[in-house]
Coordinates of N, CA and C in Angstrom, one line a residue:
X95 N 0.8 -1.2 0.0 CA 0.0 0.0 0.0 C 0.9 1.2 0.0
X96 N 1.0 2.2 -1.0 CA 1.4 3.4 -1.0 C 0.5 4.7 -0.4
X97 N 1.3 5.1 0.4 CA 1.0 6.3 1.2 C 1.4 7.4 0.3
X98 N 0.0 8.5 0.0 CA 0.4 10.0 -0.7 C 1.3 10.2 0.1
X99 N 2.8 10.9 -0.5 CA 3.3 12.0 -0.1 C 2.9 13.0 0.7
X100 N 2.0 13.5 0.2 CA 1.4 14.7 0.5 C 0.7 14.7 2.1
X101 N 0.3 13.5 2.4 CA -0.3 13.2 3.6 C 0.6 12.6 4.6
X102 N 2.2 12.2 4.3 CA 2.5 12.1 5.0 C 3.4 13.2 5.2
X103 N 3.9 14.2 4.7 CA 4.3 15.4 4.5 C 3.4 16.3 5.6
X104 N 1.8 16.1 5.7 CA 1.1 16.7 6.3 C 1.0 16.0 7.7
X105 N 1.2 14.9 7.8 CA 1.5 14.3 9.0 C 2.4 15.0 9.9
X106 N 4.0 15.4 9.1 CA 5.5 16.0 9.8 C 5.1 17.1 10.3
X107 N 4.2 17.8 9.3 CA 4.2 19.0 9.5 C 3.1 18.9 11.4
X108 N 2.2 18.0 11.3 CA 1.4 18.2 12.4 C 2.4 17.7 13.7
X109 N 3.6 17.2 13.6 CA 4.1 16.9 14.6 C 4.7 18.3 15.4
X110 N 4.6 19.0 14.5 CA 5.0 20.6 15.4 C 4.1 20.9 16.0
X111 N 3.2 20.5 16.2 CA 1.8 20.7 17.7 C 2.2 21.2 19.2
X112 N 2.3 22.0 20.0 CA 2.6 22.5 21.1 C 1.6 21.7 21.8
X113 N 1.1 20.5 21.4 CA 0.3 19.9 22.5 C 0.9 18.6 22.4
X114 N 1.2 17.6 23.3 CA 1.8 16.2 23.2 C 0.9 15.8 23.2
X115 N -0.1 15.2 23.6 CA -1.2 14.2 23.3 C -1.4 14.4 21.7
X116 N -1.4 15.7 21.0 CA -1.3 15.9 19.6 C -0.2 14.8 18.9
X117 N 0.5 15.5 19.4 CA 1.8 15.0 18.6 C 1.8 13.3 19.0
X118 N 1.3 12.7 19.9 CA 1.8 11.3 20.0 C 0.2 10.7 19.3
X119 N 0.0 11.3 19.0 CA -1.6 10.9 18.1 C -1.0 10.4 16.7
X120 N -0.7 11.7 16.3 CA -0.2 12.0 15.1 C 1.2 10.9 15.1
X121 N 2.1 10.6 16.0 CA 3.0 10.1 15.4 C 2.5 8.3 16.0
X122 N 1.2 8.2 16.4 CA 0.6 6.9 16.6 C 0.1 6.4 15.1
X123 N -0.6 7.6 14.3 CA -1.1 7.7 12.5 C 0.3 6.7 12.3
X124 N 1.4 7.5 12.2 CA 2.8 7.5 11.6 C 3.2 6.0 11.6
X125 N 3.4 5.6 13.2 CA 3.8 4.1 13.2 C 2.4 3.3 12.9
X126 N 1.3 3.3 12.4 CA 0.5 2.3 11.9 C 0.3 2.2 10.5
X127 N 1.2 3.2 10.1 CA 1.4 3.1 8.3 C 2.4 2.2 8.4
X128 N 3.3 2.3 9.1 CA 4.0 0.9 9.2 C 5.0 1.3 7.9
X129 N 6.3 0.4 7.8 CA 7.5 0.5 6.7 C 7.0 1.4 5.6
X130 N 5.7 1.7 5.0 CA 5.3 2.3 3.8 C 6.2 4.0 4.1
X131 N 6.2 4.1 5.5 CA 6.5 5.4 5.7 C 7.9 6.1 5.9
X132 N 8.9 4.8 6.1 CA 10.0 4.9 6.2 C 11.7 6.0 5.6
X133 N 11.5 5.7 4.3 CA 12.0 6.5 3.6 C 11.6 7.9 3.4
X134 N 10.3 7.9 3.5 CA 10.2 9.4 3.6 C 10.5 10.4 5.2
X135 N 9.8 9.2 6.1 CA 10.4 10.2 7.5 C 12.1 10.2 7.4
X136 N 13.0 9.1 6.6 CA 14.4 9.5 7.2 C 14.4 10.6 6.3
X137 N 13.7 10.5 5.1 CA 13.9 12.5 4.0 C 13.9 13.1 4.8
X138 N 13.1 13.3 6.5 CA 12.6 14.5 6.4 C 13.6 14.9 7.6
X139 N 14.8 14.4 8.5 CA 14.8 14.3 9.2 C 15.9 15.4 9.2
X140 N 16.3 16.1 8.2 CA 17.4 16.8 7.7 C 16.7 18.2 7.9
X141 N 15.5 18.3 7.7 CA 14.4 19.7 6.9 C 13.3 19.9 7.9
X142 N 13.6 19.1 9.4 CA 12.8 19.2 10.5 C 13.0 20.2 11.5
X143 N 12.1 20.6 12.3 CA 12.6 21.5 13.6 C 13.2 20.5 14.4
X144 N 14.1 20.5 15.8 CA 14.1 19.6 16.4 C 12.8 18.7 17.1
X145 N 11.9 19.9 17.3 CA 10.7 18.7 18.0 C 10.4 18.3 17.4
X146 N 10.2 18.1 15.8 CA 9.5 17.0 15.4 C 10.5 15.9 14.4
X147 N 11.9 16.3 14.6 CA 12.9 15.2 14.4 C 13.0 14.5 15.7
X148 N 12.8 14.9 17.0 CA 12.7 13.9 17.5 C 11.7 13.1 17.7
X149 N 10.4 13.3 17.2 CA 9.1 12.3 17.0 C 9.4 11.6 15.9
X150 N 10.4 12.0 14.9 CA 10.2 11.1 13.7 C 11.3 10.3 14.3
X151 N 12.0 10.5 15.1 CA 13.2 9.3 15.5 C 12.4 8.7 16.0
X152 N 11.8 8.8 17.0 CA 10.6 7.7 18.0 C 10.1 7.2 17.2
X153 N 9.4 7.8 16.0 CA 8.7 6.5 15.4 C 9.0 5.8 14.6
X154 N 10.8 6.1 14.1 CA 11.5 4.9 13.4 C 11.5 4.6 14.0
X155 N 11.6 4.2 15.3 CA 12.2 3.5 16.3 C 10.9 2.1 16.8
X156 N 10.1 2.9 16.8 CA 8.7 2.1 16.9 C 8.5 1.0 15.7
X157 N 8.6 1.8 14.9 CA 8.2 1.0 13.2 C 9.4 -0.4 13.3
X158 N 10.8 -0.2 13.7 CA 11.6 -0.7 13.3 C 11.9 -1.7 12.5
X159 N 12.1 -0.6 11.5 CA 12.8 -1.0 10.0 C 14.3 -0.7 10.2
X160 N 15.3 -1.8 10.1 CA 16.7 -1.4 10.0 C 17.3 -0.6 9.1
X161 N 16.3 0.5 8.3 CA 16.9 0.9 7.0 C 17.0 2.2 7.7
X162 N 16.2 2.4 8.3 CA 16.9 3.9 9.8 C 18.1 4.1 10.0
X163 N 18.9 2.6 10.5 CA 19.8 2.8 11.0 C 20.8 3.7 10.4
X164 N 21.3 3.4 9.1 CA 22.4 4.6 8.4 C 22.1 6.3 8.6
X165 N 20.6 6.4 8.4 CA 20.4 7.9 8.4 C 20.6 8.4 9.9
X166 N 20.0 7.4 10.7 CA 20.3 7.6 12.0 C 21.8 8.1 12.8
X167 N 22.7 7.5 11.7 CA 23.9 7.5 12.7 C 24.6 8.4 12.1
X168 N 24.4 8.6 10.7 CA 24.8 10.1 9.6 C 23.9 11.3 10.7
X169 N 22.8 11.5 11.0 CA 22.4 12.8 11.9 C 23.3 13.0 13.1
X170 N 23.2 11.9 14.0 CA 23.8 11.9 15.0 C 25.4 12.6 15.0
X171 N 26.2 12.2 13.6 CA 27.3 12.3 13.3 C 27.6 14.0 12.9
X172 N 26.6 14.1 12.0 CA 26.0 15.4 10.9 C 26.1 17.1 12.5
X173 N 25.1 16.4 13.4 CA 25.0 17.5 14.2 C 25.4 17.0 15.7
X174 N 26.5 17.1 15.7 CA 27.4 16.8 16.8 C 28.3 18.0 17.4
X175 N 28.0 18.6 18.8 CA 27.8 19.7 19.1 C 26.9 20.6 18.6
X176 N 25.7 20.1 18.4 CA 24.8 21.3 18.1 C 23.5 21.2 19.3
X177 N 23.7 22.4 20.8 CA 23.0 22.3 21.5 C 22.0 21.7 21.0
X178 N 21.4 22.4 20.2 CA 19.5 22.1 20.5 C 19.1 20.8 19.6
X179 N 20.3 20.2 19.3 CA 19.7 18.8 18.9 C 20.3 17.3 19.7
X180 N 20.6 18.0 20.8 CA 21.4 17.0 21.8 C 20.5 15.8 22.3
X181 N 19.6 16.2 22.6 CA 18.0 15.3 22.5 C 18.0 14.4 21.6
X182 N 17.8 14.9 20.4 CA 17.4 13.7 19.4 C 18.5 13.2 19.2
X183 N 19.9 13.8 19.4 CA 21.1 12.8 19.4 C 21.2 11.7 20.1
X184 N 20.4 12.2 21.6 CA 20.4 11.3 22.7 C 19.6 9.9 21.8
X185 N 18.4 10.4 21.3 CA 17.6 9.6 20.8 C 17.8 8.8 20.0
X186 N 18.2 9.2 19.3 CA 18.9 8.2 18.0 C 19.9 7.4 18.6
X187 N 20.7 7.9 19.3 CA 21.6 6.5 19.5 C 21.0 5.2 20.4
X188 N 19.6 5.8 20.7 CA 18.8 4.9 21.8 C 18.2 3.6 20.5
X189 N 17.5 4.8 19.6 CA 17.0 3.9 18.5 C 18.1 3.1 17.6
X190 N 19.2 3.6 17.7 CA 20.2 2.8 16.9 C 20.1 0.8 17.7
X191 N 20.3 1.4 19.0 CA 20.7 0.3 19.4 C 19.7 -0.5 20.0
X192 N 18.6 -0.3 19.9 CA 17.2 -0.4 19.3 C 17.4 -1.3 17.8
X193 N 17.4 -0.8 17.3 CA 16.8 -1.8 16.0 C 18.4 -2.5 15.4
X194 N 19.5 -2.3 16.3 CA 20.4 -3.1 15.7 C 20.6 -4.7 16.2
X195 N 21.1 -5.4 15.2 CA 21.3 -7.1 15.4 C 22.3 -7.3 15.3
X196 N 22.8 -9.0 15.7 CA 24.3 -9.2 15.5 C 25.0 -8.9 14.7
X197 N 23.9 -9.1 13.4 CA 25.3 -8.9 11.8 C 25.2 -7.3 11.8
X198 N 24.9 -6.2 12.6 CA 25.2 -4.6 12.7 C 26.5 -4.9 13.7
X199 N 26.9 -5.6 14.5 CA 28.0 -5.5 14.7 C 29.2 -4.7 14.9
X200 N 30.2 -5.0 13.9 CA 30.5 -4.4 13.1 C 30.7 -2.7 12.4
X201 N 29.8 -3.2 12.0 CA 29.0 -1.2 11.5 C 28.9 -0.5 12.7
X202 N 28.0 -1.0 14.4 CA 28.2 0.0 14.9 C 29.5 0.3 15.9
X203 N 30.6 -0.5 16.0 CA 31.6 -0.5 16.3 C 32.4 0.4 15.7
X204 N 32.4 0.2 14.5 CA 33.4 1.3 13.8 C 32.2 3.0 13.9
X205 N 31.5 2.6 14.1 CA 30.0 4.3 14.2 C 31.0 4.6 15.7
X206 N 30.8 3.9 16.9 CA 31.0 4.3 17.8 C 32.9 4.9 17.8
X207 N 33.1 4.0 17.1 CA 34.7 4.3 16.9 C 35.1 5.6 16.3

């Protein structure tokens, strides 16, 4: 099943909600589209405010598709020292190690390295 763009585009955008019961609604939508959504939340994860790159990290995290993991550890890497995304850095390395398996290894050894 393909998910419009457009709706899930309108999804990201609702994660900027100053209300959390909002936002955990909206990112409840997100993880029951399940892997269809994947590729496009790690697009967005670059072109987000922080509060709603860290809901899109929670809900790769939820979905868990190991195809997160590279974009995950590229942000992490990407904005290192940058106060106001120390959160979702926190985050991501939570979800990394979250959705990684034996044969990641490897990969995150030399990440951590």
């Amino acid at each position: 099943m393909s998910i419009p763009v457009e709706q899930i585009a309108s999804l990201v955008d609702r994660l900027d909600h100053p209300d959390a019961d909002h936002q955990r609604e909206v990112m409840d939508v997100l993880v029951s589209l399940g892997t269809n959504v994947v590729d496009p939340l790690i697009a967005n994860i670059a072109f987000t405010k922080p509060n709603q790159r860290e809901c899109i990290i929670q809900v790769l995290g939820e979905i868990g598709d190991v195809r997160a993991m590279l974009p995950l550890m590229r942000f992490v890497f990407d904005h290192k020292g940058k106060i106001k995304d120390s959160d979702g850095r926190g985050l991501a390395m939570q979800t990394i190690m979250r959705l990684a398996k034996p044969e990641h290894a490897k990969r995150l050894f030399d990440f951590l390295m």
